[in-house]
Each structure stands twice: as structure tokens, then as C-alpha cells.
Short mmCIF file of C-alpha atoms in Angstrom, two decimals:
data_model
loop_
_atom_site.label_atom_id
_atom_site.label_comp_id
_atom_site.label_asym_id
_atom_site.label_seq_id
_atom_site.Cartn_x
_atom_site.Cartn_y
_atom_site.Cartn_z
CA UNK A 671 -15.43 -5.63 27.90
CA UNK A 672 -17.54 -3.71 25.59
CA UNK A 673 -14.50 -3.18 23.34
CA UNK A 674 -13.60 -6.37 23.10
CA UNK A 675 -16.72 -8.11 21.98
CA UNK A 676 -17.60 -5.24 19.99
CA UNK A 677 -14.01 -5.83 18.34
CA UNK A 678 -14.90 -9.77 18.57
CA UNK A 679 -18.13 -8.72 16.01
CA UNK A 680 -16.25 -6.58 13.89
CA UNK A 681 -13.70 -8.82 13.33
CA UNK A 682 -16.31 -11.48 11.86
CA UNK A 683 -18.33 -8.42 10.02
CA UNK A 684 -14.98 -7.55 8.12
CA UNK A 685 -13.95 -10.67 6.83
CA UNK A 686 -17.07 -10.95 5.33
CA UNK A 687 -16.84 -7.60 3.98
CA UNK A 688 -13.36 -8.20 2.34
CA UNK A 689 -14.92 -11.58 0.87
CA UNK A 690 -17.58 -9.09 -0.80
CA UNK A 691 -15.48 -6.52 -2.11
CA UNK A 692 -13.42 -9.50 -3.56
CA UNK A 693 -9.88 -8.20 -1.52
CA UNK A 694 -6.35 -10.37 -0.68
CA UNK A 695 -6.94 -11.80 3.13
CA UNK A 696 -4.29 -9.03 4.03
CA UNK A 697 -5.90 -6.59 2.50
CA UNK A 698 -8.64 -7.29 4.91
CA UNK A 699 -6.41 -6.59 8.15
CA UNK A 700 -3.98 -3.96 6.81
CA UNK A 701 -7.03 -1.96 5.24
CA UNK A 702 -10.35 -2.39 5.88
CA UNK A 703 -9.57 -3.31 10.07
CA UNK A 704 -7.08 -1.35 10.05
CA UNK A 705 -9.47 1.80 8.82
CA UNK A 706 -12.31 1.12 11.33
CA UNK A 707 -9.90 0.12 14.36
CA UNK A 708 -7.52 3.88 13.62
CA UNK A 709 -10.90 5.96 13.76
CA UNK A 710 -10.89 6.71 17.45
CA UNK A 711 -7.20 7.42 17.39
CA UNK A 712 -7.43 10.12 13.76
CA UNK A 713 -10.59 11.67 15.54
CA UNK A 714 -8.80 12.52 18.34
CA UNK A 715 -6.41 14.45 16.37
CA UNK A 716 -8.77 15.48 13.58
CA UNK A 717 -11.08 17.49 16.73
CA UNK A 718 -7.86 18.72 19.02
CA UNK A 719 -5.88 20.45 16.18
CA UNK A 720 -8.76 21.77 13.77
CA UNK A 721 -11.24 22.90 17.24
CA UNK A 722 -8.40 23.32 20.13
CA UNK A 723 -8.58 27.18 20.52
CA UNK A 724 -5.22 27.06 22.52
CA UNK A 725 -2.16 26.20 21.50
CA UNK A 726 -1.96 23.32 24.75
CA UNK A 727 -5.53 21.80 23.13
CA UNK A 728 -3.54 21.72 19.68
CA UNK A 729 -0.85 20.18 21.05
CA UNK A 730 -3.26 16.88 22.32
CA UNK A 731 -3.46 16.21 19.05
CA UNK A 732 -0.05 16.53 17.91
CA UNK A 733 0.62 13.74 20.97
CA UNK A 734 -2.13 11.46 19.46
CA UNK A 735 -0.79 11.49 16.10
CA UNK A 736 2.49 10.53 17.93
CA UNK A 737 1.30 8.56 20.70
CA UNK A 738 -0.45 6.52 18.35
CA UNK A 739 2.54 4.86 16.41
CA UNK A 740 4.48 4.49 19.36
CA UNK A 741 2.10 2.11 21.23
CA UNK A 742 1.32 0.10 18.18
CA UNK A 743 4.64 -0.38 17.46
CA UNK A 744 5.50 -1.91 20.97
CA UNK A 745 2.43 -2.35 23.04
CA UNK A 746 0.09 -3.78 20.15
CA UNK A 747 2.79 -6.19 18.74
CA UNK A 748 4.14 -6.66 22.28
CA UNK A 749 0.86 -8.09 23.40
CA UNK A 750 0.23 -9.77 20.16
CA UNK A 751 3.68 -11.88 21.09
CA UNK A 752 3.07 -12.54 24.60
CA UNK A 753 -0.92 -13.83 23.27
CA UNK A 754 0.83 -15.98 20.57
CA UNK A 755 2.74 -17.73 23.16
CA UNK A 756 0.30 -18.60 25.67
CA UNK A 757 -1.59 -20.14 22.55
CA UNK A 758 1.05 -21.80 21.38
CA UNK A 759 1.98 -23.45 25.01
CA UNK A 760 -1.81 -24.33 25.07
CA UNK A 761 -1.80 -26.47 22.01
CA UNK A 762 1.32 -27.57 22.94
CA UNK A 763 -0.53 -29.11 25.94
CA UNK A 764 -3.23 -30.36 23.98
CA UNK A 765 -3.32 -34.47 22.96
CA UNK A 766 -5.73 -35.59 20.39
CA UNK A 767 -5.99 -39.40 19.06
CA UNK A 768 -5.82 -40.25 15.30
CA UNK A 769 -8.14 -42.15 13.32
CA UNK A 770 -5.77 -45.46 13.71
CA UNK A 771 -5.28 -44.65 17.86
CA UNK A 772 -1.83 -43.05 17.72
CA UNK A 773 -1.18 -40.02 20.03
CA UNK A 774 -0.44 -37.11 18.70
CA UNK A 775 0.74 -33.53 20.62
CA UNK A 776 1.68 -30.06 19.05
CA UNK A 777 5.58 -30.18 18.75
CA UNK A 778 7.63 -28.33 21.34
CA UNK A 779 9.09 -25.12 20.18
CA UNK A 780 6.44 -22.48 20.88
CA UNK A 781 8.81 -19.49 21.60
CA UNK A 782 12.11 -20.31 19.42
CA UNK A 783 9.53 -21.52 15.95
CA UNK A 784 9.33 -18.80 13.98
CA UNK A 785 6.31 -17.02 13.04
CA UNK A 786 5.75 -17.86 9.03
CA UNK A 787 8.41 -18.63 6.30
CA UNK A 788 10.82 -16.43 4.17
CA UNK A 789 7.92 -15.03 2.42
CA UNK A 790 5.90 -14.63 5.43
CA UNK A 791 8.32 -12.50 6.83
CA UNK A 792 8.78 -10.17 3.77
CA UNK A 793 4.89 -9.69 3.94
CA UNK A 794 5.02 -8.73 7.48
CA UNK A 795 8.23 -6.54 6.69
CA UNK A 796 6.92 -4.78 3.82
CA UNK A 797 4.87 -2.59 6.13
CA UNK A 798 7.28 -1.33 8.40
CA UNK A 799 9.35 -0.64 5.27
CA UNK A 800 7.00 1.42 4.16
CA UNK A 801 6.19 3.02 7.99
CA UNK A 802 9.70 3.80 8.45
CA UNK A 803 10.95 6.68 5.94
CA UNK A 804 7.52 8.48 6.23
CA UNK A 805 7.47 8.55 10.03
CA UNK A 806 11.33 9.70 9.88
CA UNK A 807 9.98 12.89 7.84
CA UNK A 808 7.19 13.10 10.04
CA UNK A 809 9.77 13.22 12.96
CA UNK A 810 11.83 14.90 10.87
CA UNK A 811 9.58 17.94 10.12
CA UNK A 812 8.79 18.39 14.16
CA UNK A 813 12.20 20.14 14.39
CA UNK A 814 11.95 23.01 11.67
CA UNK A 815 10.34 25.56 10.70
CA UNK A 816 9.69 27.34 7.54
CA UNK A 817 6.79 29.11 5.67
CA UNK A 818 5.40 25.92 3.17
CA UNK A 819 5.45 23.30 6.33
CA UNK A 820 1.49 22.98 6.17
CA UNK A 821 1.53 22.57 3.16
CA UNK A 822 3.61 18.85 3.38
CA UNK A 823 0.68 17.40 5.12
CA UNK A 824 -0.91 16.98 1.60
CA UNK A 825 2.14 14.96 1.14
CA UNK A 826 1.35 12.73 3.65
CA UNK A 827 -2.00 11.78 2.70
CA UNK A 828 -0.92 11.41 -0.95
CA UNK A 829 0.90 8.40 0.97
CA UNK A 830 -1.58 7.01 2.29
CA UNK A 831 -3.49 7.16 -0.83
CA UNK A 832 -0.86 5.43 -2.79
CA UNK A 833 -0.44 2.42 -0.29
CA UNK A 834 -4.76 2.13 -0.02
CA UNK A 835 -4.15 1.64 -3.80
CA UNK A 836 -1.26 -0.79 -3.79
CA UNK A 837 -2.74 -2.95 -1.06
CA UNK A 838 -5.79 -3.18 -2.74
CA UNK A 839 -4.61 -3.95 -5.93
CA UNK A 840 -1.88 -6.50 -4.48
CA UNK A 841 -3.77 -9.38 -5.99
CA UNK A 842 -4.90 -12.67 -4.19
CA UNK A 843 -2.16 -15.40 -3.53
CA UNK A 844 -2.86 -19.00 -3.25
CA UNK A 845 -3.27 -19.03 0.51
CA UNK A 846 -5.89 -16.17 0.90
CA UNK A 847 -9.39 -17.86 1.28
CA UNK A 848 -9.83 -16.97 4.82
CA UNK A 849 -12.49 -19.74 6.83
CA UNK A 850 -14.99 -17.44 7.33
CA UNK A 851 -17.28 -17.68 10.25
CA UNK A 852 -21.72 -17.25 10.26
CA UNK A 853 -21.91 -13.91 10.82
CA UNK A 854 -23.13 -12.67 13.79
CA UNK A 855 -26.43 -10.72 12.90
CA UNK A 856 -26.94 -13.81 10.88
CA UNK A 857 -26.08 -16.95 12.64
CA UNK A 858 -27.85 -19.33 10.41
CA UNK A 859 -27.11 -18.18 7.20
CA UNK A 860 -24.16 -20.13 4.69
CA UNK A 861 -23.55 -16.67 2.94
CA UNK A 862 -25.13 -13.83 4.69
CA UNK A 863 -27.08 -10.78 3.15
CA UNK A 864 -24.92 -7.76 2.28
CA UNK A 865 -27.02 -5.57 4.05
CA UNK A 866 -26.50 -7.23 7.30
CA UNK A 867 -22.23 -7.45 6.70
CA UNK A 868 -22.44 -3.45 6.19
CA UNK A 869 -24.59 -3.12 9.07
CA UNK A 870 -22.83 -5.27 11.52
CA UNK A 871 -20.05 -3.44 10.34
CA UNK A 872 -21.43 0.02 10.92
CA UNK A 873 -23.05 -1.40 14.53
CA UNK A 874 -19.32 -2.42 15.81
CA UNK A 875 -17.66 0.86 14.53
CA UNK A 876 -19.84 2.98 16.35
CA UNK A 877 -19.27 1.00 19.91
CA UNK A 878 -15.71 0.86 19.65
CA UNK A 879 -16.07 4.77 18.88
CA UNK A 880 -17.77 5.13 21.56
CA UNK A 881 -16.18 2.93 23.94
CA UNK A 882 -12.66 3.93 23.43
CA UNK A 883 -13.56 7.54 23.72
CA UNK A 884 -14.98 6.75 27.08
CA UNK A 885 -11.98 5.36 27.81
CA UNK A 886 -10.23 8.02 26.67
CA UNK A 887 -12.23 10.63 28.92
CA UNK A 888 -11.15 8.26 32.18
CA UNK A 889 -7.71 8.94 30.79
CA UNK A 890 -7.78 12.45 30.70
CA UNK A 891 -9.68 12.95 34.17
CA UNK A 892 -6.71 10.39 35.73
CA UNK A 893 -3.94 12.02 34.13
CA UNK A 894 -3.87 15.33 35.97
CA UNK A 895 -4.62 13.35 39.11
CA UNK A 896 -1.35 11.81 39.00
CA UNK A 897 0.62 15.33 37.38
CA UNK A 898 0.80 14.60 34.22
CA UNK A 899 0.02 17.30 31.52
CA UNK A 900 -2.56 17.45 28.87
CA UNK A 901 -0.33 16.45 26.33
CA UNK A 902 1.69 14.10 28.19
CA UNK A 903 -1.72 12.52 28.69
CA UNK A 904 -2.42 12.27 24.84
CA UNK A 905 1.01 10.79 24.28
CA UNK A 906 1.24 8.56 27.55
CA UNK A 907 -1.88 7.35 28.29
CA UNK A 908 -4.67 8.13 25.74
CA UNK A 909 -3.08 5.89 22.54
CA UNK A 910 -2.93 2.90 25.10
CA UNK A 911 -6.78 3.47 25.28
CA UNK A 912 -7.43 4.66 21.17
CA UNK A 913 -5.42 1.59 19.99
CA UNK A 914 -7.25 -1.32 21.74
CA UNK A 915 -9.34 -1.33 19.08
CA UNK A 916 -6.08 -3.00 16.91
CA UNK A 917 -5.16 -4.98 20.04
CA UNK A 918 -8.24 -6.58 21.08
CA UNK A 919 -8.54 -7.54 17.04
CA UNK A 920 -4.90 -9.51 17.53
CA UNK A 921 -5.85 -11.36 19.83
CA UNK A 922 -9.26 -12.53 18.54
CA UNK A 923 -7.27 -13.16 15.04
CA UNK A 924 -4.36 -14.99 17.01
CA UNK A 925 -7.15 -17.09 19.26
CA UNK A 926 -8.92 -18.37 15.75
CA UNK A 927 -5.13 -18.93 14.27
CA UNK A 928 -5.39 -16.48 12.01
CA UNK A 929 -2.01 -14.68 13.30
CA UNK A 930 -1.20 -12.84 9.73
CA UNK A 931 -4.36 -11.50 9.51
CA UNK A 932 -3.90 -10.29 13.18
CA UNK A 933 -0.10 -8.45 12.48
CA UNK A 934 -1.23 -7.06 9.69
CA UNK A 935 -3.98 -5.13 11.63
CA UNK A 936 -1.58 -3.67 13.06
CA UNK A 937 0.61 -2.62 10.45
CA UNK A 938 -1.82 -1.25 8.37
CA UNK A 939 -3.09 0.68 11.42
CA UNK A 940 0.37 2.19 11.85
CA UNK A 941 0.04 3.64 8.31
CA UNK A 942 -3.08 5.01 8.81
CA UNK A 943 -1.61 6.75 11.95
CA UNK A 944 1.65 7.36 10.26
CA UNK A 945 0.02 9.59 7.36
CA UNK A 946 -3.60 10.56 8.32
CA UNK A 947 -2.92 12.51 11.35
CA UNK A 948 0.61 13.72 10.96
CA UNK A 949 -0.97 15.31 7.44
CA UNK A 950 -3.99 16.80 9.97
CA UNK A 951 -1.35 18.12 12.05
CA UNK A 952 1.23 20.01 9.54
CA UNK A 953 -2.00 21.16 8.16
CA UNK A 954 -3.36 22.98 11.23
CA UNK A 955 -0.61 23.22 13.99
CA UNK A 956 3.03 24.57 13.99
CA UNK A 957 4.10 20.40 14.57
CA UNK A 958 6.62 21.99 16.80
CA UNK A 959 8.09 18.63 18.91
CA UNK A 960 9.55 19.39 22.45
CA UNK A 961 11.55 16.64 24.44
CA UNK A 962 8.66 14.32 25.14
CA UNK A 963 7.45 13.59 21.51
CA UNK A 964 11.04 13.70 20.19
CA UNK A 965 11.64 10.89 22.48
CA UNK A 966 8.71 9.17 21.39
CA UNK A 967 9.73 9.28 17.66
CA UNK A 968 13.07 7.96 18.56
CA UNK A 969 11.88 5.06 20.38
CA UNK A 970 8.99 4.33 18.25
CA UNK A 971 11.79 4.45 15.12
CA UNK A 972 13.62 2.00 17.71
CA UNK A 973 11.24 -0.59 17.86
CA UNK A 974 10.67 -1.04 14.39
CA UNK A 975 14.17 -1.03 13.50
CA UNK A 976 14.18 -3.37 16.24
CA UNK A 977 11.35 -5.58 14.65
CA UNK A 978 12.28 -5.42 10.66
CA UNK A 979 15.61 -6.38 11.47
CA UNK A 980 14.51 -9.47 13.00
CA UNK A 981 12.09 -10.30 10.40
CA UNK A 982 14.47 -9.54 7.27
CA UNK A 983 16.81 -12.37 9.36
CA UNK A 984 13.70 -14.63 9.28
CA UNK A 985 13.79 -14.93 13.04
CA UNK A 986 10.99 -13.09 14.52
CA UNK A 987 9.18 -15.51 17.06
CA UNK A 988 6.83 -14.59 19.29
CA UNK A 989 9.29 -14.55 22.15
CA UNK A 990 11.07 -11.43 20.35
CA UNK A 991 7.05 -10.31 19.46
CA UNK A 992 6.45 -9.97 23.18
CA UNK A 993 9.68 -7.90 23.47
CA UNK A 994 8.64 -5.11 21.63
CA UNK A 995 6.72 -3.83 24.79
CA UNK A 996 9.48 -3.24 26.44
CA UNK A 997 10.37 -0.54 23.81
CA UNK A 998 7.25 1.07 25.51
CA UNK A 999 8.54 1.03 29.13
CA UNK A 1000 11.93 2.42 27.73
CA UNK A 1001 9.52 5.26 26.73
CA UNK A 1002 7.95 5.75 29.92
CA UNK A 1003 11.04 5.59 32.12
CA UNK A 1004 13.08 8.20 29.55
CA UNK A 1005 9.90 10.45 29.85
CA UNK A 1006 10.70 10.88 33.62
CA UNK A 1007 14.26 13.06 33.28
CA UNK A 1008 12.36 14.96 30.58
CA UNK A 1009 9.49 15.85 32.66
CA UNK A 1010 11.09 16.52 35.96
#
């Protein structure tokens, strides 16, 4: 609960913020929530790989940098679809009366209407295009060895660098005024102070810190209870808890019918994690894969194959949304030959 209404303020603090640094309404989900919702997941990596004085505490991060993709990719946008739906049916359901007494209900439709137009679904596709080819060399690079690999993590924060700078710079389009909400800390106010945007801001970050690394503790106490490894833990269970952050966003986004902003939360989140701590990891571990994170590249590379080829054929609902959590059970139920 925590996480969620702390996401619930920082989703209202953020909007504001991108209306005061003057950025595109996607701009606001793919980079500045995306930035505050991947900090739990990078710290994770950023204190296993650069303080881990084992090679097992290493490899926790090397399954969070991982881990993390792989649940956005099918958990996040999986839930995201299954949310859109039940808000769609809802509306569906509702009745209101017009001005001259004529009834009028949402039209049927909610799981076979597609999610946004031809240029809707290039915006959402653009992301995973650029997710794609950098998290193949990221997979890529787990299954060799040779003397300059560190050095290639530079590489990948170069990336990241390059789309901050092209999202930011992507301009305003004529649909971008978000409705903006009073903000919290200042119910009253038409346009709140600055001071209190950046502070709300700050507040939220620091409980959803907080809170998801409490949740990631329970995790990691529960995971040897049931046999599961350290870094099983960090690939299985922990990015489940460091990514609810990005969920819990969705569906506040989705519930005020703001379901772009909400996807590209997401998206941008999976370049953070795509970039930021595979570039941690080449930098200060061997990013030697076995079994278990080679499967979870392959799946994760699955699902958005799975997901840009449905959106490049204009078709992604949020029937075929929802399905993209089943790419995460795939993951789980392959993981058991590899473990046993």
C-alpha cells in the first residue's frame, strides 16, 4: 500500500515537473518516471556488483540488471493490459444522459479496439526498437570473454545518454498538454510553487526507495525458504518487487485515461534498465551468464518481439497487452529443468 500511494503522489508531482521543465507528455513517462521509478532496481545492481565481496553477491546484481527487463517486458505490460480491460468493461457499463435526454453508453469493443492509431503505435514501438539491439549485445556479451569486455559498459551508458537527449529534444506534438491535477502538497493552488513540485517529488522517491527495498529484503529472506538461490532470487523474485514502482504508475495513468503516458513508463524504464545496469555490470563483474539468465534474455527478447510485432501490424489491444505475462510464466516454468 505504501508503494502505491506513494507512486499515486509521484505520479501527480511529475507531471507537474515535466510541465516546468517545458518537456513532450512522453517525455514525462519515458524519462523523468521512468528515472525515479528504475532507482530501486539500478541500486540494487549499482551496491551488489561494486560492494559484493564474492563472486555469488556479484552475481545478484548481474540477475537484477537481467531480472529487471524481463518483468517489465511481460509482467509490467501484462498487468498494464489486463488493468486496461477491466477499465474499459467498466465504462463500457457506464450510461450517462445528454443534454437533449438521449442515452448514451461506451461502445462495445473493449478487448478487440485497439490501443491508439497508426502513429500511436509507432510511438509505443519506437522504444522497443530501440530496447531490442542493445539488450541483444547485452545478452550477447554474457557468453564471451575477452580482455576489453569492461570496458563496453561505457558503451552502454553512452546509449542511454543519447536516447535522454533524443527524448528530450523530441519536441511537443499537438496532443501533449497533459490535464494536470492540484498537486498534492498543494491542493488549493491553480499552478503550484516549484519548490513544492521538487519536493513532492523528492518526498515520493525516497518512499518508493524505501518501500521496494523492504520488499525486496522479504524477497530475499523467502527465497531460500523455498530453495531458491541468491541469484535465482534477484532474477525470480526481487525485479517483481523493484519494478512496482513502473507498475503501480500504469495503473494510476490507465485509471485517469492517460494510457500513453502509462506504456511509456514502462518503456522508458526498460531503457534505463537496458543500459544503466548492464554498463554497471561489464564494468565490475565478469557478466558471465549461466542457464538461468540466458533463458531470461531469450524470453525477455521473446516478448518484445512478441509485442513490436503486434504494434508495427497496428493491432496491439489490450487483450494481447495482458498476454505478455504469460511470457513471464514461460520463464518460470523453463527455469525448473535448469535448476533441477
Amino acid at each position: 500500500m505504501a508503494i502505491y500511494f506513494s507512486c499515486e503522489w509521484f505520479v501527480n508531482a511529475v507531471e507537474w515537473l515535466g510541465e516546468r521543465l517545458n518537456v513532450g507528455k512522453m517525455a514525462v513517462g519515458t524519462i523523468l518516471a521512468a528515472f525515479g521509478t528504475a532507482l530501486p532496481e539500478s541500486v540494487v545492481t549499482l551496491v551488489a556488483v561494486t560492494t559484493g565481496g564474492t563472486e555469488e553477491a556479484k552475481n545478484i546484481g548481474v540477475g537484477a540488471a537481467m531480472g529487471g527487463p524481463l518483468a517489465l517486458a511481460t509482467v509490467a505490460y501484462g498487468v498494464s493490459g489486463v488493468v486496461l480491460l477491466l477499465h474499459r468493461r467498466k465504462r463500457r457499463a457506464a450510461v450517462t444522459v445528454t443534454a437533449s435526454g438521449t442515452v448514451e453508453v461506451d461502445p462495445p469493443g473493449d478487448s478487440a479496439q485497439a490501443l491508439g492509431t497508426a502513429r500511436d503505435m509507432a510511438r509505443l514501438a519506437k522504444d522497443q526498437k530501440w530496447f531490442l539491439p542493445i539488450f541483444i549485445v547485452k545478452v550477447g556479451l554474457g557468453l564471451v570473454a575477452f580482455a576489453f569486455k569492461p570496458v563496453l559498459g561505457l558503451l552502454f551508458f553512452a546509449a542511454y545518454a543519447v536516447y535522454f537527449w533524443r527524448e528530450i529534444r523530441g519536441g511537443h506534438d499537438e496532443d501533449d498538454e497533459l490535464e494536470l491535477e492540484p498537486l498534492k502538497f498543494q491542493p488549493k493552488a491553480a499552478s503550484p510553487a516549484t519548490w513544492a513540485v521538487i519536493a513532492q517529488t523528492l518526498a515520493t522517491l525516497v518512499v518508493i526507495f524505501f518501500a521496494s527495498r523492504l520488499f525486496v529484503t522479504q524477497l530475499e529472506i523467502i527465497g531460500p525458504l523455498i530453495g531458491l538461490s541468491a541469484s535465482v532470487t534477484a532474477l525470480l523474485l526481487s525485479p517483481i518487487a523493484t519494478e512496482l514502482p513502473e507498475t503501480m504508475n500504469a495503473i494510476i495513468w490507465i485509471r485517469q485515461g492517460k494510457t500513453k503516458l502509462a506504456l511509456a513508463n514502462i518503456s522508458g524504464a526498460m531503457m534505463i534498465q537496458a543500459t544503466v545496469p548492464s554498463g554497471l555490470g561489464l564494468l565490475f563483474t565478469s557478466w558471465k551468464f549461466d542457464g538461468a539468465l540466458l533463458w531470461s534474455g531469450l524470453v525477455t527478447m521473446a516478448a518484445i518481439v512478441y509485442l513490436l510485432a503486434t504494434m508495427r501490424a497496428h493491432k496491439l489491444t489490450p487483450l494481447r497487452l495482458g498476454v505478455a505475462a504469460g511470457f513471464y510464466l514461460v520463464f518460470a516454468l523453463g527455469l525448473i529443468p535448469i535448476l533441477t
